[in-house]
Short mmCIF file of C-alpha atoms in Angstrom, two decimals:
data_model
loop_
_atom_site.label_atom_id
_atom_site.label_comp_id
_atom_site.label_asym_id
_atom_site.label_seq_id
_atom_site.Cartn_x
_atom_site.Cartn_y
_atom_site.Cartn_z
CA UNK A 1 126.58 152.04 -83.89
CA UNK A 2 126.70 152.71 -80.15
CA UNK A 3 128.31 156.09 -79.56
CA UNK A 4 128.90 158.49 -76.70
CA UNK A 5 129.39 162.21 -77.27
CA UNK A 6 130.20 165.05 -74.92
CA UNK A 7 129.63 168.76 -75.20
CA UNK A 8 131.24 171.15 -74.88
CA UNK A 9 134.67 169.87 -75.90
CA UNK A 10 136.29 172.55 -73.78
CA UNK A 11 135.06 175.00 -71.17
CA UNK A 12 136.74 177.85 -69.33
CA UNK A 13 135.00 179.48 -66.38
CA UNK A 14 135.95 181.80 -63.51
CA UNK A 15 136.25 180.34 -60.05
CA UNK A 16 132.98 180.05 -58.13
CA UNK A 17 130.70 179.42 -61.09
CA UNK A 18 128.29 176.53 -61.23
CA UNK A 19 128.62 174.55 -64.43
CA UNK A 20 127.09 171.67 -66.37
CA UNK A 21 128.82 169.10 -68.53
CA UNK A 22 126.80 167.01 -70.96
CA UNK A 23 127.05 163.40 -72.10
CA UNK A 24 124.83 161.86 -74.78
CA UNK A 25 124.52 158.23 -75.83
CA UNK A 26 122.81 156.67 -78.82
CA UNK A 27 121.09 153.67 -77.22
CA UNK A 28 118.97 153.72 -74.07
CA UNK A 29 119.74 150.05 -73.31
CA UNK A 30 122.54 150.65 -70.85
CA UNK A 31 123.60 149.09 -67.55
CA UNK A 32 124.87 152.31 -66.00
CA UNK A 33 126.83 155.48 -66.72
CA UNK A 34 130.09 156.43 -65.09
CA UNK A 35 131.73 159.86 -64.87
CA UNK A 36 135.51 160.11 -64.63
CA UNK A 37 138.06 162.83 -64.11
CA UNK A 38 141.49 162.74 -65.78
CA UNK A 39 144.37 165.03 -64.91
CA UNK A 40 147.04 165.54 -67.60
CA UNK A 41 149.26 162.49 -68.00
CA UNK A 42 147.40 160.55 -65.30
CA UNK A 43 144.90 157.72 -65.11
CA UNK A 44 141.14 158.11 -64.76
CA UNK A 45 139.54 158.69 -61.38
CA UNK A 46 135.97 157.54 -60.95
CA UNK A 47 133.67 160.34 -59.78
CA UNK A 48 130.15 158.94 -59.91
CA UNK A 49 128.39 155.80 -61.09
CA UNK A 50 124.66 155.97 -61.89
CA UNK A 51 122.88 152.67 -62.33
CA UNK A 52 120.27 152.52 -65.10
CA UNK A 53 117.47 152.42 -62.52
CA UNK A 54 118.64 155.64 -60.85
CA UNK A 55 117.94 159.24 -61.81
CA UNK A 56 120.83 160.92 -60.08
CA UNK A 57 123.83 160.56 -57.81
CA UNK A 58 125.57 163.09 -55.62
CA UNK A 59 129.07 163.32 -54.19
CA UNK A 60 130.08 166.54 -52.49
CA UNK A 61 129.86 169.40 -55.01
CA UNK A 62 129.13 166.97 -57.85
CA UNK A 63 125.69 165.86 -58.99
CA UNK A 64 125.10 163.59 -61.95
CA UNK A 65 121.73 162.95 -63.51
CA UNK A 66 120.62 160.29 -65.95
CA UNK A 67 117.73 160.35 -68.44
CA UNK A 68 117.88 157.04 -70.31
CA UNK A 69 114.90 157.72 -72.53
CA UNK A 70 116.52 160.80 -74.00
CA UNK A 71 120.01 159.32 -73.95
CA UNK A 72 121.49 162.03 -71.80
CA UNK A 73 123.45 162.55 -68.60
CA UNK A 74 124.64 165.77 -67.04
CA UNK A 75 127.38 166.39 -64.51
CA UNK A 76 126.74 169.46 -62.40
CA UNK A 77 129.69 171.01 -60.56
CA UNK A 78 128.78 173.56 -57.90
CA UNK A 79 131.02 176.44 -56.85
CA UNK A 80 133.88 175.46 -59.17
CA UNK A 81 137.48 175.71 -57.96
CA UNK A 82 140.82 175.83 -59.83
CA UNK A 83 141.47 172.30 -58.55
CA UNK A 84 138.51 171.11 -60.62
CA UNK A 85 140.49 171.82 -63.80
CA UNK A 86 140.80 168.51 -65.64
CA UNK A 87 139.23 166.51 -68.45
CA UNK A 88 135.89 164.92 -67.58
CA UNK A 89 134.81 161.74 -69.39
CA UNK A 90 131.65 159.70 -69.32
CA UNK A 91 131.55 155.98 -70.10
CA UNK A 92 128.64 153.68 -70.87
CA UNK A 93 128.35 149.86 -70.95
CA UNK A 94 125.63 149.13 -73.50
CA UNK A 95 123.50 145.98 -73.14
CA UNK A 96 124.43 144.73 -76.58
CA UNK A 97 128.11 145.61 -76.45
CA UNK A 98 131.10 143.95 -74.90
CA UNK A 99 132.93 146.87 -73.37
CA UNK A 100 132.57 150.39 -72.08
CA UNK A 101 132.18 153.14 -74.68
CA UNK A 102 133.88 156.38 -73.68
CA UNK A 103 133.00 159.90 -74.70
CA UNK A 104 135.79 162.14 -76.03
CA UNK A 105 135.78 164.24 -72.84
CA UNK A 106 135.26 167.85 -71.84
CA UNK A 107 138.40 169.78 -70.94
CA UNK A 108 137.56 172.13 -68.06
CA UNK A 109 139.65 175.10 -66.95
CA UNK A 110 138.62 176.98 -63.82
CA UNK A 111 140.39 180.31 -63.63
CA UNK A 112 141.34 181.82 -60.24
CA UNK B 1 139.99 153.39 -52.94
CA UNK B 2 140.75 151.34 -56.04
CA UNK B 3 143.67 148.96 -55.76
CA UNK B 4 145.04 148.68 -59.25
CA UNK B 5 148.72 149.12 -59.92
CA UNK B 6 150.86 149.68 -62.97
CA UNK B 7 154.62 149.50 -63.32
CA UNK B 8 156.69 151.15 -64.51
CA UNK B 9 155.03 154.57 -64.39
CA UNK B 10 157.49 155.93 -66.96
CA UNK B 11 159.68 154.07 -69.44
CA UNK B 12 162.10 155.34 -72.07
CA UNK B 13 163.47 152.60 -74.25
CA UNK B 14 165.26 152.17 -77.57
CA UNK B 15 163.77 150.82 -80.77
CA UNK B 16 163.72 147.04 -81.06
CA UNK B 17 163.66 146.27 -77.34
CA UNK B 18 161.14 143.91 -75.82
CA UNK B 19 159.09 145.40 -73.01
CA UNK B 20 156.41 144.26 -70.61
CA UNK B 21 154.05 146.64 -68.88
CA UNK B 22 152.71 145.25 -65.63
CA UNK B 23 149.18 145.62 -64.29
CA UNK B 24 147.87 144.10 -61.07
CA UNK B 25 144.66 144.48 -59.10
CA UNK B 26 143.81 143.23 -55.64
CA UNK B 27 140.03 143.50 -55.93
CA UNK B 28 139.46 140.05 -57.42
CA UNK B 29 137.91 141.53 -60.54
CA UNK B 30 137.30 139.15 -63.42
CA UNK B 31 137.34 141.68 -66.24
CA UNK B 32 140.46 143.64 -67.10
CA UNK B 33 141.30 146.08 -69.88
CA UNK B 34 144.20 147.83 -71.59
CA UNK B 35 143.66 151.23 -73.17
CA UNK B 36 146.04 153.35 -75.24
CA UNK B 37 145.85 157.13 -75.09
CA UNK B 38 147.96 159.72 -76.89
CA UNK B 39 148.30 163.15 -75.17
CA UNK B 40 145.08 165.13 -75.40
CA UNK B 41 143.38 162.40 -77.37
CA UNK B 42 140.65 159.84 -76.75
CA UNK B 43 141.02 156.48 -75.04
CA UNK B 44 141.24 153.44 -77.30
CA UNK B 45 140.65 149.90 -76.07
CA UNK B 46 143.44 147.59 -77.28
CA UNK B 47 142.93 144.41 -75.20
CA UNK B 48 140.54 142.96 -72.64
CA UNK B 49 140.02 139.79 -70.67
CA UNK B 50 136.96 138.13 -69.13
CA UNK B 51 139.04 136.10 -66.69
CA UNK B 52 141.89 133.60 -66.43
CA UNK B 53 143.01 132.28 -69.84
CA UNK B 54 140.75 134.74 -71.66
CA UNK B 55 142.20 137.47 -73.89
CA UNK B 56 140.48 139.47 -76.63
CA UNK B 57 141.54 142.21 -79.00
CA UNK B 58 139.92 145.60 -78.58
CA UNK B 59 138.68 148.20 -81.01
CA UNK B 60 142.12 149.57 -81.89
CA UNK B 61 144.57 147.24 -83.60
CA UNK B 62 147.76 146.90 -81.60
CA UNK B 63 151.02 145.03 -82.08
CA UNK B 64 151.11 144.29 -78.37
CA UNK B 65 150.05 141.01 -76.78
CA UNK B 66 148.57 140.22 -73.37
CA UNK B 67 148.23 137.23 -71.10
CA UNK B 68 145.98 136.34 -68.15
CA UNK B 69 147.40 133.48 -66.15
CA UNK B 70 146.23 134.80 -62.79
CA UNK B 71 143.10 136.75 -61.99
CA UNK B 72 145.01 139.64 -60.48
CA UNK B 73 147.65 140.04 -63.18
CA UNK B 74 147.26 141.27 -66.79
CA UNK B 75 150.62 142.15 -68.37
CA UNK B 76 151.05 143.73 -71.80
CA UNK B 77 154.08 142.89 -73.95
CA UNK B 78 155.65 144.55 -76.97
CA UNK B 79 158.11 142.17 -78.63
CA UNK B 80 159.93 144.88 -80.55
CA UNK B 81 159.26 148.46 -79.54
CA UNK B 82 159.00 151.17 -82.21
CA UNK B 83 158.63 154.97 -81.97
CA UNK B 84 154.99 154.59 -83.09
CA UNK B 85 154.34 152.74 -79.80
CA UNK B 86 155.07 155.92 -77.85
CA UNK B 87 151.92 156.60 -75.87
CA UNK B 88 150.28 156.30 -72.48
CA UNK B 89 148.95 152.83 -71.59
CA UNK B 90 146.15 152.59 -69.03
CA UNK B 91 145.03 149.41 -67.32
CA UNK B 92 141.56 149.02 -65.81
CA UNK B 93 139.39 146.40 -64.16
CA UNK B 94 135.74 145.89 -63.31
CA UNK B 95 133.91 143.51 -61.01
CA UNK B 96 131.50 142.19 -63.60
CA UNK B 97 130.40 143.13 -67.04
CA UNK B 98 127.74 145.80 -67.29
CA UNK B 99 126.77 146.82 -63.84
CA UNK B 100 130.26 146.91 -62.36
CA UNK B 101 132.21 150.09 -61.79
CA UNK B 102 135.44 150.42 -63.78
CA UNK B 103 138.66 151.31 -61.95
CA UNK B 104 141.84 152.59 -63.57
CA UNK B 105 145.50 152.34 -62.72
CA UNK B 106 147.80 155.37 -62.83
CA UNK B 107 149.10 154.55 -66.32
CA UNK B 108 152.48 153.89 -67.91
CA UNK B 109 153.93 156.57 -70.13
CA UNK B 110 156.08 154.84 -72.75
CA UNK B 111 158.58 156.64 -74.95
CA UNK B 112 160.42 154.69 -77.66
CA UNK B 113 163.46 156.48 -79.08
#
């Protein structure tokens, strides 16, 4: 079964810390991997999309890496801010699936 | 900036009423999706469409129905709302299967009393 997992489930850090969120997937045959942010009661905002041929993508303080062979992606957030507090989800379209498979998310709290 | 819209944003309605949640996108995307999400819980795919006149059921069984008469429009209907339908409903679209980025609307929070 094609699955996506995320660890940790929740993370609380003081403002200014650099942090890493992890996403694992069970099958390396993927088209891409997308990281989203979700604020409480809101929709999902796309943060970064890494195509299967890429190793990493950067946007501002965010850097996402992809290692297909090991079935892992990491989202690195530099110099965290209270405004980064949200749930972060990763999603994967597998070659042999029909739709995106979402991880359960990591709930991040950045304390001032 | 993703152009995908959902109306209403919030809806409180009594049991037994028929409701339609609207979703529209202006990006010309072929594939569209409906997800259901309870507070603090995971996303569950309930419906998707490959294009006009295509509708498929998702991983989570739902009493709702969808239609796709126009590329840009993918409404979701509940014929008779029940309290168990209380949830957040998120609409999304993508340019093409697989390599396309997925974009989400702001969601509709439905409460059935």
